[in-house]
Amino acid sequence: MGIWSFKEAAEVLELAESSARRWVYSLENAGYQFGRKEKRRKLTDEDMIALLKLKLLSQRMNLEEACAVVSDENINPERVVMIDSDYEVAEKEFEEELFKLDSSIFWKGGIQSIERVKEMWTILKQKEQHS
């Protein structure tokens, strides 16, 4: 598991470092828990995935709402989300698989992980055409 600095997180997220820090504080205020070592936050790979989800969600809703969704997923990953169509379900599953791709490649190997993403992309495109 990797540990990320705020500077590294900001570069990956294509944000100013101050914005990355604000997002982390906003997530904490919504209930998300970051690991700490000697009273300092340590951003893990899972935290980076949460921040990437926050970035995607913040394009569809305000930051406070997006933080609530990400925080809720972190607290209760088994929660059921009401989604309007099969396409949205497939899109959500694809996004989740895409967020996990780097760690999946590390743990499971590149070919299997990439094939899974390709398969999900194909399913997503087929559902999009039928919608």
mmCIF file of N, CA, C and O in Angstrom, residues 65-102:
data_model
loop_
_atom_site.group_PDB
_atom_site.id
_atom_site.type_symbol
_atom_site.label_atom_id
_atom_site.label_comp_id
_atom_site.label_asym_id
_atom_site.label_seq_id
_atom_site.Cartn_x
_atom_site.Cartn_y
_atom_site.Cartn_z
ATOM 1 N N GLU A 65 -22.277 17.590 -1.133
ATOM 2 C CA GLU A 65 -23.033 16.382 -1.474
ATOM 3 C C GLU A 65 -22.100 15.253 -1.889
ATOM 4 O O GLU A 65 -22.283 14.102 -1.478
ATOM 5 N N ALA A 66 -21.092 15.576 -2.696
ATOM 6 C CA ALA A 66 -20.129 14.570 -3.154
ATOM 7 C C ALA A 66 -19.373 13.978 -1.974
ATOM 8 O O ALA A 66 -19.155 12.759 -1.906
ATOM 9 N N CYS A 67 -18.980 14.809 -1.019
ATOM 10 C CA CYS A 67 -18.277 14.329 0.175
ATOM 11 C C CYS A 67 -19.164 13.377 0.971
ATOM 12 O O CYS A 67 -18.679 12.354 1.482
ATOM 13 N N ALA A 68 -20.447 13.698 1.077
ATOM 14 C CA ALA A 68 -21.370 12.838 1.813
ATOM 15 C C ALA A 68 -21.467 11.460 1.156
ATOM 16 O O ALA A 68 -21.473 10.432 1.852
ATOM 17 N N VAL A 69 -21.526 11.426 -0.167
ATOM 18 C CA VAL A 69 -21.613 10.149 -0.883
ATOM 19 C C VAL A 69 -20.345 9.331 -0.665
ATOM 20 O O VAL A 69 -20.399 8.147 -0.326
ATOM 21 N N VAL A 70 -19.189 9.953 -0.856
ATOM 22 C CA VAL A 70 -17.913 9.243 -0.703
ATOM 23 C C VAL A 70 -17.737 8.772 0.735
ATOM 24 O O VAL A 70 -17.333 7.634 0.982
ATOM 25 N N SER A 71 -18.068 9.612 1.677
ATOM 26 C CA SER A 71 -17.944 9.245 3.084
ATOM 27 C C SER A 71 -18.860 8.077 3.425
ATOM 28 O O SER A 71 -18.465 7.140 4.119
ATOM 29 N N ASP A 72 -20.087 8.117 2.915
ATOM 30 C CA ASP A 72 -21.041 7.042 3.161
ATOM 31 C C ASP A 72 -20.535 5.733 2.576
ATOM 32 O O ASP A 72 -20.647 4.685 3.204
ATOM 33 N N GLU A 73 -19.960 5.764 1.390
ATOM 34 C CA GLU A 73 -19.412 4.560 0.776
ATOM 35 C C GLU A 73 -18.260 4.017 1.608
ATOM 36 O O GLU A 73 -18.095 2.815 1.738
ATOM 37 N N ASN A 74 -17.463 4.902 2.187
ATOM 38 C CA ASN A 74 -16.328 4.480 3.003
ATOM 39 C C ASN A 74 -16.800 3.833 4.296
ATOM 40 O O ASN A 74 -16.240 2.842 4.739
ATOM 41 N N ILE A 75 -17.842 4.355 4.884
ATOM 42 C CA ILE A 75 -18.349 3.830 6.148
ATOM 43 C C ILE A 75 -19.107 2.532 5.923
ATOM 44 O O ILE A 75 -18.977 1.587 6.673
ATOM 45 N N ASN A 76 -19.891 2.472 4.864
ATOM 46 C CA ASN A 76 -20.717 1.304 4.610
ATOM 47 C C ASN A 76 -20.590 0.896 3.146
ATOM 48 O O ASN A 76 -21.443 1.226 2.332
ATOM 49 N N PRO A 77 -19.546 0.150 2.789
ATOM 50 C CA PRO A 77 -19.331 -0.189 1.381
ATOM 51 C C PRO A 77 -20.384 -1.122 0.801
ATOM 52 O O PRO A 77 -20.476 -1.265 -0.408
ATOM 53 N N GLU A 78 -21.209 -1.746 1.642
ATOM 54 C CA GLU A 78 -22.224 -2.673 1.159
ATOM 55 C C GLU A 78 -23.559 -1.990 0.876
ATOM 56 O O GLU A 78 -24.528 -2.657 0.553
ATOM 57 N N ARG A 79 -23.600 -0.656 1.006
ATOM 58 C CA ARG A 79 -24.874 0.026 0.847
ATOM 59 C C ARG A 79 -25.407 -0.131 -0.573
ATOM 60 O O ARG A 79 -24.658 -0.321 -1.521
ATOM 61 N N VAL A 80 -26.703 -0.057 -0.699
ATOM 62 C CA VAL A 80 -27.347 -0.195 -2.000
ATOM 63 C C VAL A 80 -27.691 1.200 -2.502
ATOM 64 O O VAL A 80 -28.285 1.989 -1.797
ATOM 65 N N VAL A 81 -27.317 1.469 -3.726
ATOM 66 C CA VAL A 81 -27.602 2.762 -4.328
ATOM 67 C C VAL A 81 -28.740 2.577 -5.323
ATOM 68 O O VAL A 81 -28.710 1.682 -6.156
ATOM 69 N N MET A 82 -29.731 3.422 -5.228
ATOM 70 C CA MET A 82 -30.827 3.364 -6.178
ATOM 71 C C MET A 82 -30.391 4.050 -7.462
ATOM 72 O O MET A 82 -30.039 5.217 -7.465
ATOM 73 N N ILE A 83 -30.422 3.310 -8.542
ATOM 74 C CA ILE A 83 -29.971 3.825 -9.828
ATOM 75 C C ILE A 83 -31.089 3.586 -10.846
ATOM 76 O O ILE A 83 -31.731 2.539 -10.841
ATOM 77 N N ASP A 84 -31.283 4.563 -11.745
ATOM 78 C CA ASP A 84 -32.432 4.547 -12.634
ATOM 79 C C ASP A 84 -32.391 3.491 -13.732
ATOM 80 O O ASP A 84 -33.411 2.992 -14.143
ATOM 81 N N SER A 85 -31.218 3.169 -14.264
ATOM 82 C CA SER A 85 -31.189 2.275 -15.414
ATOM 83 C C SER A 85 -30.014 1.309 -15.326
ATOM 84 O O SER A 85 -29.083 1.499 -14.557
ATOM 85 N N ASP A 86 -30.086 0.263 -16.152
ATOM 86 C CA ASP A 86 -28.986 -0.697 -16.225
ATOM 87 C C ASP A 86 -27.700 -0.022 -16.682
ATOM 88 O O ASP A 86 -26.613 -0.396 -16.254
ATOM 89 N N TYR A 87 -27.831 0.989 -17.540
ATOM 90 C CA TYR A 87 -26.644 1.694 -18.021
ATOM 91 C C TYR A 87 -25.927 2.372 -16.857
ATOM 92 O O TYR A 87 -24.708 2.288 -16.758
ATOM 93 N N GLU A 88 -26.671 3.017 -15.971
ATOM 94 C CA GLU A 88 -26.042 3.692 -14.838
ATOM 95 C C GLU A 88 -25.385 2.697 -13.891
ATOM 96 O O GLU A 88 -24.340 2.980 -13.324
ATOM 97 N N VAL A 89 -25.982 1.519 -13.731
ATOM 98 C CA VAL A 89 -25.370 0.468 -12.913
ATOM 99 C C VAL A 89 -24.047 0.047 -13.549
ATOM 100 O O VAL A 89 -23.024 -0.046 -12.875
ATOM 101 N N ALA A 90 -24.065 -0.206 -14.852
ATOM 102 C CA ALA A 90 -22.851 -0.620 -15.556
ATOM 103 C C ALA A 90 -21.789 0.474 -15.506
ATOM 104 O O ALA A 90 -20.594 0.187 -15.335
ATOM 105 N N GLU A 91 -22.212 1.723 -15.642
ATOM 106 C CA GLU A 91 -21.278 2.841 -15.583
ATOM 107 C C GLU A 91 -20.629 2.925 -14.198
ATOM 108 O O GLU A 91 -19.418 3.090 -14.082
ATOM 109 N N LYS A 92 -21.414 2.765 -13.151
ATOM 110 C CA LYS A 92 -20.885 2.805 -11.788
ATOM 111 C C LYS A 92 -19.905 1.658 -11.562
ATOM 112 O O LYS A 92 -18.823 1.852 -11.008
ATOM 113 N N GLU A 93 -20.256 0.459 -12.002
ATOM 114 C CA GLU A 93 -19.362 -0.690 -11.846
ATOM 115 C C GLU A 93 -18.061 -0.477 -12.619
ATOM 116 O O GLU A 93 -16.981 -0.820 -12.145
ATOM 117 N N PHE A 94 -18.169 0.081 -13.820
ATOM 118 C CA PHE A 94 -16.979 0.346 -14.625
ATOM 119 C C PHE A 94 -16.072 1.361 -13.930
ATOM 120 O O PHE A 94 -14.861 1.165 -13.846
ATOM 121 N N GLU A 95 -16.660 2.437 -13.413
ATOM 122 C CA GLU A 95 -15.872 3.450 -12.702
ATOM 123 C C GLU A 95 -15.157 2.844 -11.504
ATOM 124 O O GLU A 95 -13.984 3.106 -11.271
ATOM 125 N N GLU A 96 -15.863 1.999 -10.751
ATOM 126 C CA GLU A 96 -15.249 1.358 -9.591
ATOM 127 C C GLU A 96 -14.085 0.470 -10.009
ATOM 128 O O GLU A 96 -13.029 0.467 -9.381
ATOM 129 N N GLU A 97 -14.272 -0.295 -11.072
ATOM 130 C CA GLU A 97 -13.199 -1.171 -11.563
ATOM 131 C C GLU A 97 -12.014 -0.341 -12.054
ATOM 132 O O GLU A 97 -10.859 -0.687 -11.807
ATOM 133 N N LEU A 98 -12.299 0.760 -12.723
ATOM 134 C CA LEU A 98 -11.251 1.640 -13.216
ATOM 135 C C LEU A 98 -10.457 2.242 -12.066
ATOM 136 O O LEU A 98 -9.226 2.310 -12.108
ATOM 137 N N PHE A 99 -11.140 2.646 -10.985
ATOM 138 C CA PHE A 99 -10.460 3.202 -9.823
ATOM 139 C C PHE A 99 -9.538 2.179 -9.172
ATOM 140 O O PHE A 99 -8.523 2.527 -8.594
ATOM 141 N N LYS A 100 -9.910 0.903 -9.250
ATOM 142 C CA LYS A 100 -9.123 -0.144 -8.614
ATOM 143 C C LYS A 100 -8.044 -0.710 -9.531
ATOM 144 O O LYS A 100 -7.291 -1.582 -9.118
ATOM 145 N N LEU A 101 -7.967 -0.239 -10.766
ATOM 146 C CA LEU A 101 -7.103 -0.855 -11.766
ATOM 147 C C LEU A 101 -5.643 -0.925 -11.342
ATOM 148 O O LEU A 101 -5.010 -1.971 -11.470
ATOM 149 N N ASP A 102 -5.080 0.159 -10.818
ATOM 150 C CA ASP A 102 -3.665 0.135 -10.483
ATOM 151 C C ASP A 102 -3.349 -0.894 -9.397
ATOM 152 O O ASP A 102 -2.397 -1.662 -9.516
#
